[in-house]
Amino acid sequence: MSRSTLLHEGWTLRAESGPQVPPEIAGTAVPATVPGCVHTDLLAAGLIPDPYLDDNENRLHWIGRTDWVYETTFDRRPGDEADRVDLVCAGLDTVATVTLNGVEVGRTENQHRGYRFDVRSLLRSGDNTLAVRFDSPYRYAEAHRDRLGDRPNAYPEPFNFIRKTACNFGWDWGPTVVTAGIWQRIGLHAWSTARLAGVRPLVTVADGAGRVELHVDVERAGDEPLTVRATVAGVAADVTVPAGERAAVLTLTVPDPALWWPVGYGDQPLHDLDVTLHAADGRELDGTSRRIGFRSVRLDTTPDAHGTPFTLHVNDVPIFVKGVNWIPDDAFANRVTRARLAERFGQAVEANINLLRIWGGGRYESDDFYELADELGLLVQQDFLFACAAYPEEEPFRTEVEAEAREQVARLAGHPSLVLWTGNNENIWGWHDWDWQEPLAGRTWGRGYYLDLLPAVVGELDPTVPYWPGSPWSGREDIHPNDPAHGTMHIWDVWNDDDYTKYREYVPRFVAEFGYQAPPAYATLRRSLSDEPLAHDSPGMAHHQKAADGDRKLQRGLDAHLPPPADFDDWHYYTQLNQARAIQLGVEHFRSHRPVCTGTIVWQLNDCWPVTSWAAVDGDGRRKPLWYALRRAYADRLLTVQPRDGGLALVAVNETAEAWTAPATVTRLTLAGEPRAKTSVDLDVPAYSSVVLALPAELARPDEARRELLVAEAGDTAERALWFFAEDRDVEWPAAEWDATVEPTDGGQRVRVTARTVLRDLTLFPDRLDPSAQVDAALVTLLPGESTVFTVHAPAALDAAALTRRPVLRCVNM
């Protein structure tokens, strides 16, 4: 049987060469953590400041221009009797030279691949010295840029000339922390006769049966016949691999398996798939085990009266995608643990999200990521790693791209959560609209990857998962890639140039990106910034706003909708509120056009550090008001008031398998709660559909726009739908008056607020009192006489008086 031994102990790190290396670091051997990276090792040693605090990032750019050496010494591991002993490097970041006992065993140029080197002949009894030298990513990328000619790029960094996490080089939400290091497992693998080099399950469902077509690759140290055995869900099969051959296919058919469903559509049963490799005499040589789920997936893009749809079907049920974009959860990959992913995924599921799109400027996500998605029913769209730039197709890049694509498609095959591969992020759009064509002057830019190479790899290695050339992409080269009527689109003119009400001008088939910014939670700002006082343009705040003209765009949004902020507390609350409102408006509008629109993927769920950004969950893992707005807008049953045909309509959207029948009322009220007009309807919304009900003119036309609102309620909705006839800046709000009580409860406190006047978007911010405090609800609008209860969880009781006054308790008219 093969044996694996991790080599994660005893590592040191030192700077080999590079400009501006501080004297206290030059020539110093620093204890290193593997897996890890240079930044986190230097930080742990106290040799650099935290790059996430204040503007420390600016003083650490030299790290990416320095060569680094990791080194460890280990005793000869058992394995003298093995035919082969391989050094297995699951991930090296990025331009590495590996030596064992002074002998070079291999070089790497791709963070997104694993490597294996035969080192048996180099191992010696006693101490063995393993070293990995990492050359400066900048020097490598800039040399290829100079050799091949520059390519257009969204940022002044050479990330498109190296196969490495692009956002390491900085983004409009991320720091420039160009890493190096042994970022995944490294160890020795001793084996004899043969080993399992690849196990690729292609799982399909047809005619009530589950089918696992198992493709197995073997690596040999001899030529004898081999046997592969596999079991899943009580079904077993085996196949002989004849002498000298290196691949085999066997099929397991499972009758009437329990199907795997996306969250909200059913359960997620998973089955152990066990695969073993045996010698001719029956000895077990190698084995692997993983879990799979039985489901079918297809992408419907058949042209219709509205253009080209983009509808995911799982088990032949069309899925309305309630998605979010996912970026690396930390700029330093070794910090993203399974527990941290589980927390983030829990936040996604609780917000009624059913799909995560792994964005193309980050990483192919980990086995932990996909296993958790499988368990929770979260669908995954995985981009190939190209983003916002023209990419060269010359060598060595074409070979590296094909190798990484083959490795990653094979690695992820069989995960039921994976429902779509996407060729790139915004690069086809960029070629059309971002003035690339003249500077490219006919040079390659990536088209051959997205339209030829990558679809061929997916089609060969995992045809069970659809492929789409880009995000956005219309489906045809003769149709603009960001045409709303065809395929997928991104909507960024709203954030960049227009008011968020412009979302209502679009009726897209599928929105793969749209977003609106806001600062992180107050406690996150106070942890990461030393600014005194905090202001929207204080030095730390300015450094942690990476978007071009970000503050000006935030201010434009405030000017259009909200009263002028009197201080930073107002600015912080109003900008977070505006983000939540913008995305809720967009999502509810797009959902109201179901089934013409079949999905939305909000930019973005998470952050990788503390920053003003488009995220719903900030870099410290705290939920912004946007998260609560998403939870409502993505509810399985949604009631919303929408403008239609010069009037207003009540729209009910049902994303469940059962019809939604309920009495509903729509009332036009004054801000004081006095009814002016009312109508009643009976909702009858079939499963997976929507109903649009035009409202009578006496409801849609107020007597006093600045003093009235609509309230729509249905029998079993958790929250009602509101429609205000004027912007908050223009509404004649009464001064907020309320009564509040605070009482202890298990693990926290219950804060009951009773309105004496209307309270618009009442929100509690307990992190201002304790950074670990959380609250269960936000953005609650109360009419006079109504009450709501906030449940606050904190390790110790919070000041009751502070919980019930500004700035912890806020509403628009406070």
PDB file of N, CA, C and O in Angstrom, residues 566-593:
ATOM      1  N   ALA A 566     -25.084  64.594   8.743  1.00  0.00           N
ATOM      2  CA  ALA A 566     -24.596  65.642   9.634  1.00  0.00           C
ATOM      3  C   ALA A 566     -23.214  65.325  10.190  1.00  0.00           C
ATOM      4  O   ALA A 566     -22.483  66.235  10.595  1.00  0.00           O
ATOM      5  N   ASP A 567     -22.856  64.040  10.241  1.00  0.00           N
ATOM      6  CA  ASP A 567     -21.572  63.646  10.812  1.00  0.00           C
ATOM      7  C   ASP A 567     -21.203  62.274  10.243  1.00  0.00           C
ATOM      8  O   ASP A 567     -21.907  61.719   9.391  1.00  0.00           O
ATOM      9  N   PHE A 568     -20.088  61.712  10.718  1.00  0.00           N
ATOM     10  CA  PHE A 568     -19.637  60.420  10.192  1.00  0.00           C
ATOM     11  C   PHE A 568     -20.631  59.315  10.509  1.00  0.00           C
ATOM     12  O   PHE A 568     -20.840  58.414   9.690  1.00  0.00           O
ATOM     13  N   ASP A 569     -21.252  59.375  11.679  1.00  0.00           N
ATOM     14  CA  ASP A 569     -22.223  58.341  12.019  1.00  0.00           C
ATOM     15  C   ASP A 569     -23.370  58.325  11.007  1.00  0.00           C
ATOM     16  O   ASP A 569     -23.826  57.256  10.581  1.00  0.00           O
ATOM     17  N   ASP A 570     -23.842  59.508  10.620  1.00  0.00           N
ATOM     18  CA  ASP A 570     -24.871  59.580   9.580  1.00  0.00           C
ATOM     19  C   ASP A 570     -24.350  59.009   8.262  1.00  0.00           C
ATOM     20  O   ASP A 570     -25.029  58.223   7.596  1.00  0.00           O
ATOM     21  N   TRP A 571     -23.156  59.453   7.882  1.00  0.00           N
ATOM     22  CA  TRP A 571     -22.582  59.008   6.598  1.00  0.00           C
ATOM     23  C   TRP A 571     -22.459  57.492   6.567  1.00  0.00           C
ATOM     24  O   TRP A 571     -22.800  56.855   5.574  1.00  0.00           O
ATOM     25  N   HIS A 572     -21.988  56.906   7.653  1.00  0.00           N
ATOM     26  CA  HIS A 572     -21.784  55.459   7.709  1.00  0.00           C
ATOM     27  C   HIS A 572     -23.121  54.731   7.582  1.00  0.00           C
ATOM     28  O   HIS A 572     -23.267  53.795   6.778  1.00  0.00           O
ATOM     29  N   TYR A 573     -24.117  55.160   8.342  1.00  0.00           N
ATOM     30  CA  TYR A 573     -25.433  54.517   8.273  1.00  0.00           C
ATOM     31  C   TYR A 573     -26.079  54.722   6.909  1.00  0.00           C
ATOM     32  O   TYR A 573     -26.610  53.777   6.309  1.00  0.00           O
ATOM     33  N   TYR A 574     -26.046  55.940   6.393  1.00  0.00           N
ATOM     34  CA  TYR A 574     -26.702  56.219   5.122  1.00  0.00           C
ATOM     35  C   TYR A 574     -26.059  55.465   3.956  1.00  0.00           C
ATOM     36  O   TYR A 574     -26.760  54.966   3.071  1.00  0.00           O
ATOM     37  N   THR A 575     -24.742  55.374   3.924  1.00  0.00           N
ATOM     38  CA  THR A 575     -24.105  54.669   2.801  1.00  0.00           C
ATOM     39  C   THR A 575     -24.386  53.171   2.880  1.00  0.00           C
ATOM     40  O   THR A 575     -24.626  52.530   1.852  1.00  0.00           O
ATOM     41  N   GLN A 576     -24.387  52.611   4.091  1.00  0.00           N
ATOM     42  CA  GLN A 576     -24.746  51.200   4.220  1.00  0.00           C
ATOM     43  C   GLN A 576     -26.212  50.981   3.842  1.00  0.00           C
ATOM     44  O   GLN A 576     -26.550  49.989   3.173  1.00  0.00           O
ATOM     45  N   LEU A 577     -27.073  51.894   4.244  1.00  0.00           N
ATOM     46  CA  LEU A 577     -28.484  51.795   3.894  1.00  0.00           C
ATOM     47  C   LEU A 577     -28.678  51.897   2.385  1.00  0.00           C
ATOM     48  O   LEU A 577     -29.453  51.134   1.785  1.00  0.00           O
ATOM     49  N   ASN A 578     -27.991  52.827   1.740  1.00  0.00           N
ATOM     50  CA  ASN A 578     -28.139  53.008   0.304  1.00  0.00           C
ATOM     51  C   ASN A 578     -27.678  51.776  -0.465  1.00  0.00           C
ATOM     52  O   ASN A 578     -28.281  51.387  -1.470  1.00  0.00           O
ATOM     53  N   GLN A 579     -26.599  51.135   0.006  1.00  0.00           N
ATOM     54  CA  GLN A 579     -26.155  49.890  -0.629  1.00  0.00           C
ATOM     55  C   GLN A 579     -27.253  48.840  -0.539  1.00  0.00           C
ATOM     56  O   GLN A 579     -27.582  48.173  -1.536  1.00  0.00           O
ATOM     57  N   ALA A 580     -27.827  48.682   0.647  1.00  0.00           N
ATOM     58  CA  ALA A 580     -28.865  47.675   0.833  1.00  0.00           C
ATOM     59  C   ALA A 580     -30.071  47.959  -0.049  1.00  0.00           C
ATOM     60  O   ALA A 580     -30.632  47.062  -0.691  1.00  0.00           O
ATOM     61  N   ARG A 581     -30.479  49.213  -0.103  1.00  0.00           N
ATOM     62  CA  ARG A 581     -31.638  49.566  -0.919  1.00  0.00           C
ATOM     63  C   ARG A 581     -31.373  49.361  -2.404  1.00  0.00           C
ATOM     64  O   ARG A 581     -32.252  48.903  -3.146  1.00  0.00           O
ATOM     65  N   ALA A 582     -30.172  49.726  -2.858  1.00  0.00           N
ATOM     66  CA  ALA A 582     -29.855  49.590  -4.285  1.00  0.00           C
ATOM     67  C   ALA A 582     -29.960  48.145  -4.731  1.00  0.00           C
ATOM     68  O   ALA A 582     -30.594  47.829  -5.752  1.00  0.00           O
ATOM     69  N   ILE A 583     -29.361  47.236  -3.961  1.00  0.00           N
ATOM     70  CA  ILE A 583     -29.357  45.836  -4.371  1.00  0.00           C
ATOM     71  C   ILE A 583     -30.729  45.205  -4.176  1.00  0.00           C
ATOM     72  O   ILE A 583     -31.177  44.398  -5.005  1.00  0.00           O
ATOM     73  N   GLN A 584     -31.430  45.574  -3.109  1.00  0.00           N
ATOM     74  CA  GLN A 584     -32.778  45.039  -2.938  1.00  0.00           C
ATOM     75  C   GLN A 584     -33.676  45.489  -4.082  1.00  0.00           C
ATOM     76  O   GLN A 584     -34.450  44.683  -4.627  1.00  0.00           O
ATOM     77  N   LEU A 585     -33.576  46.746  -4.479  1.00  0.00           N
ATOM     78  CA  LEU A 585     -34.372  47.229  -5.604  1.00  0.00           C
ATOM     79  C   LEU A 585     -34.047  46.430  -6.864  1.00  0.00           C
ATOM     80  O   LEU A 585     -34.948  45.979  -7.585  1.00  0.00           O
ATOM     81  N   GLY A 586     -32.742  46.239  -7.131  1.00  0.00           N
ATOM     82  CA  GLY A 586     -32.356  45.506  -8.335  1.00  0.00           C
ATOM     83  C   GLY A 586     -32.834  44.070  -8.322  1.00  0.00           C
ATOM     84  O   GLY A 586     -33.432  43.588  -9.296  1.00  0.00           O
ATOM     85  N   VAL A 587     -32.603  43.369  -7.230  1.00  0.00           N
ATOM     86  CA  VAL A 587     -32.989  41.957  -7.157  1.00  0.00           C
ATOM     87  C   VAL A 587     -34.497  41.807  -7.286  1.00  0.00           C
ATOM     88  O   VAL A 587     -35.003  40.954  -8.040  1.00  0.00           O
ATOM     89  N   GLU A 588     -35.257  42.624  -6.562  1.00  0.00           N
ATOM     90  CA  GLU A 588     -36.710  42.490  -6.623  1.00  0.00           C
ATOM     91  C   GLU A 588     -37.233  42.826  -8.023  1.00  0.00           C
ATOM     92  O   GLU A 588     -38.152  42.165  -8.527  1.00  0.00           O
ATOM     93  N   HIS A 589     -36.642  43.822  -8.658  1.00  0.00           N
ATOM     94  CA  HIS A 589     -37.041  44.134 -10.035  1.00  0.00           C
ATOM     95  C   HIS A 589     -36.755  42.966 -10.970  1.00  0.00           C
ATOM     96  O   HIS A 589     -37.633  42.534 -11.737  1.00  0.00           O
ATOM     97  N   PHE A 590     -35.554  42.414 -10.902  1.00  0.00           N
ATOM     98  CA  PHE A 590     -35.212  41.310 -11.810  1.00  0.00           C
ATOM     99  C   PHE A 590     -36.080  40.085 -11.534  1.00  0.00           C
ATOM    100  O   PHE A 590     -36.558  39.419 -12.459  1.00  0.00           O
ATOM    101  N   ARG A 591     -36.299  39.783 -10.250  1.00  0.00           N
ATOM    102  CA  ARG A 591     -37.139  38.631  -9.918  1.00  0.00           C
ATOM    103  C   ARG A 591     -38.579  38.845 -10.375  1.00  0.00           C
ATOM    104  O   ARG A 591     -39.271  37.873 -10.716  1.00  0.00           O
ATOM    105  N   SER A 592     -39.024  40.085 -10.379  1.00  0.00           N
ATOM    106  CA  SER A 592     -40.402  40.349 -10.796  1.00  0.00           C
ATOM    107  C   SER A 592     -40.605  40.065 -12.280  1.00  0.00           C
ATOM    108  O   SER A 592     -41.750  39.955 -12.729  1.00  0.00           O
ATOM    109  N   HIS A 593     -39.506  39.946 -13.026  1.00  0.00           N
ATOM    110  CA  HIS A 593     -39.596  39.639 -14.451  1.00  0.00           C
ATOM    111  C   HIS A 593     -39.302  38.167 -14.744  1.00  0.00           C
ATOM    112  O   HIS A 593     -38.972  37.812 -15.876  1.00  0.00           O
TER     113      HIS A 593
END
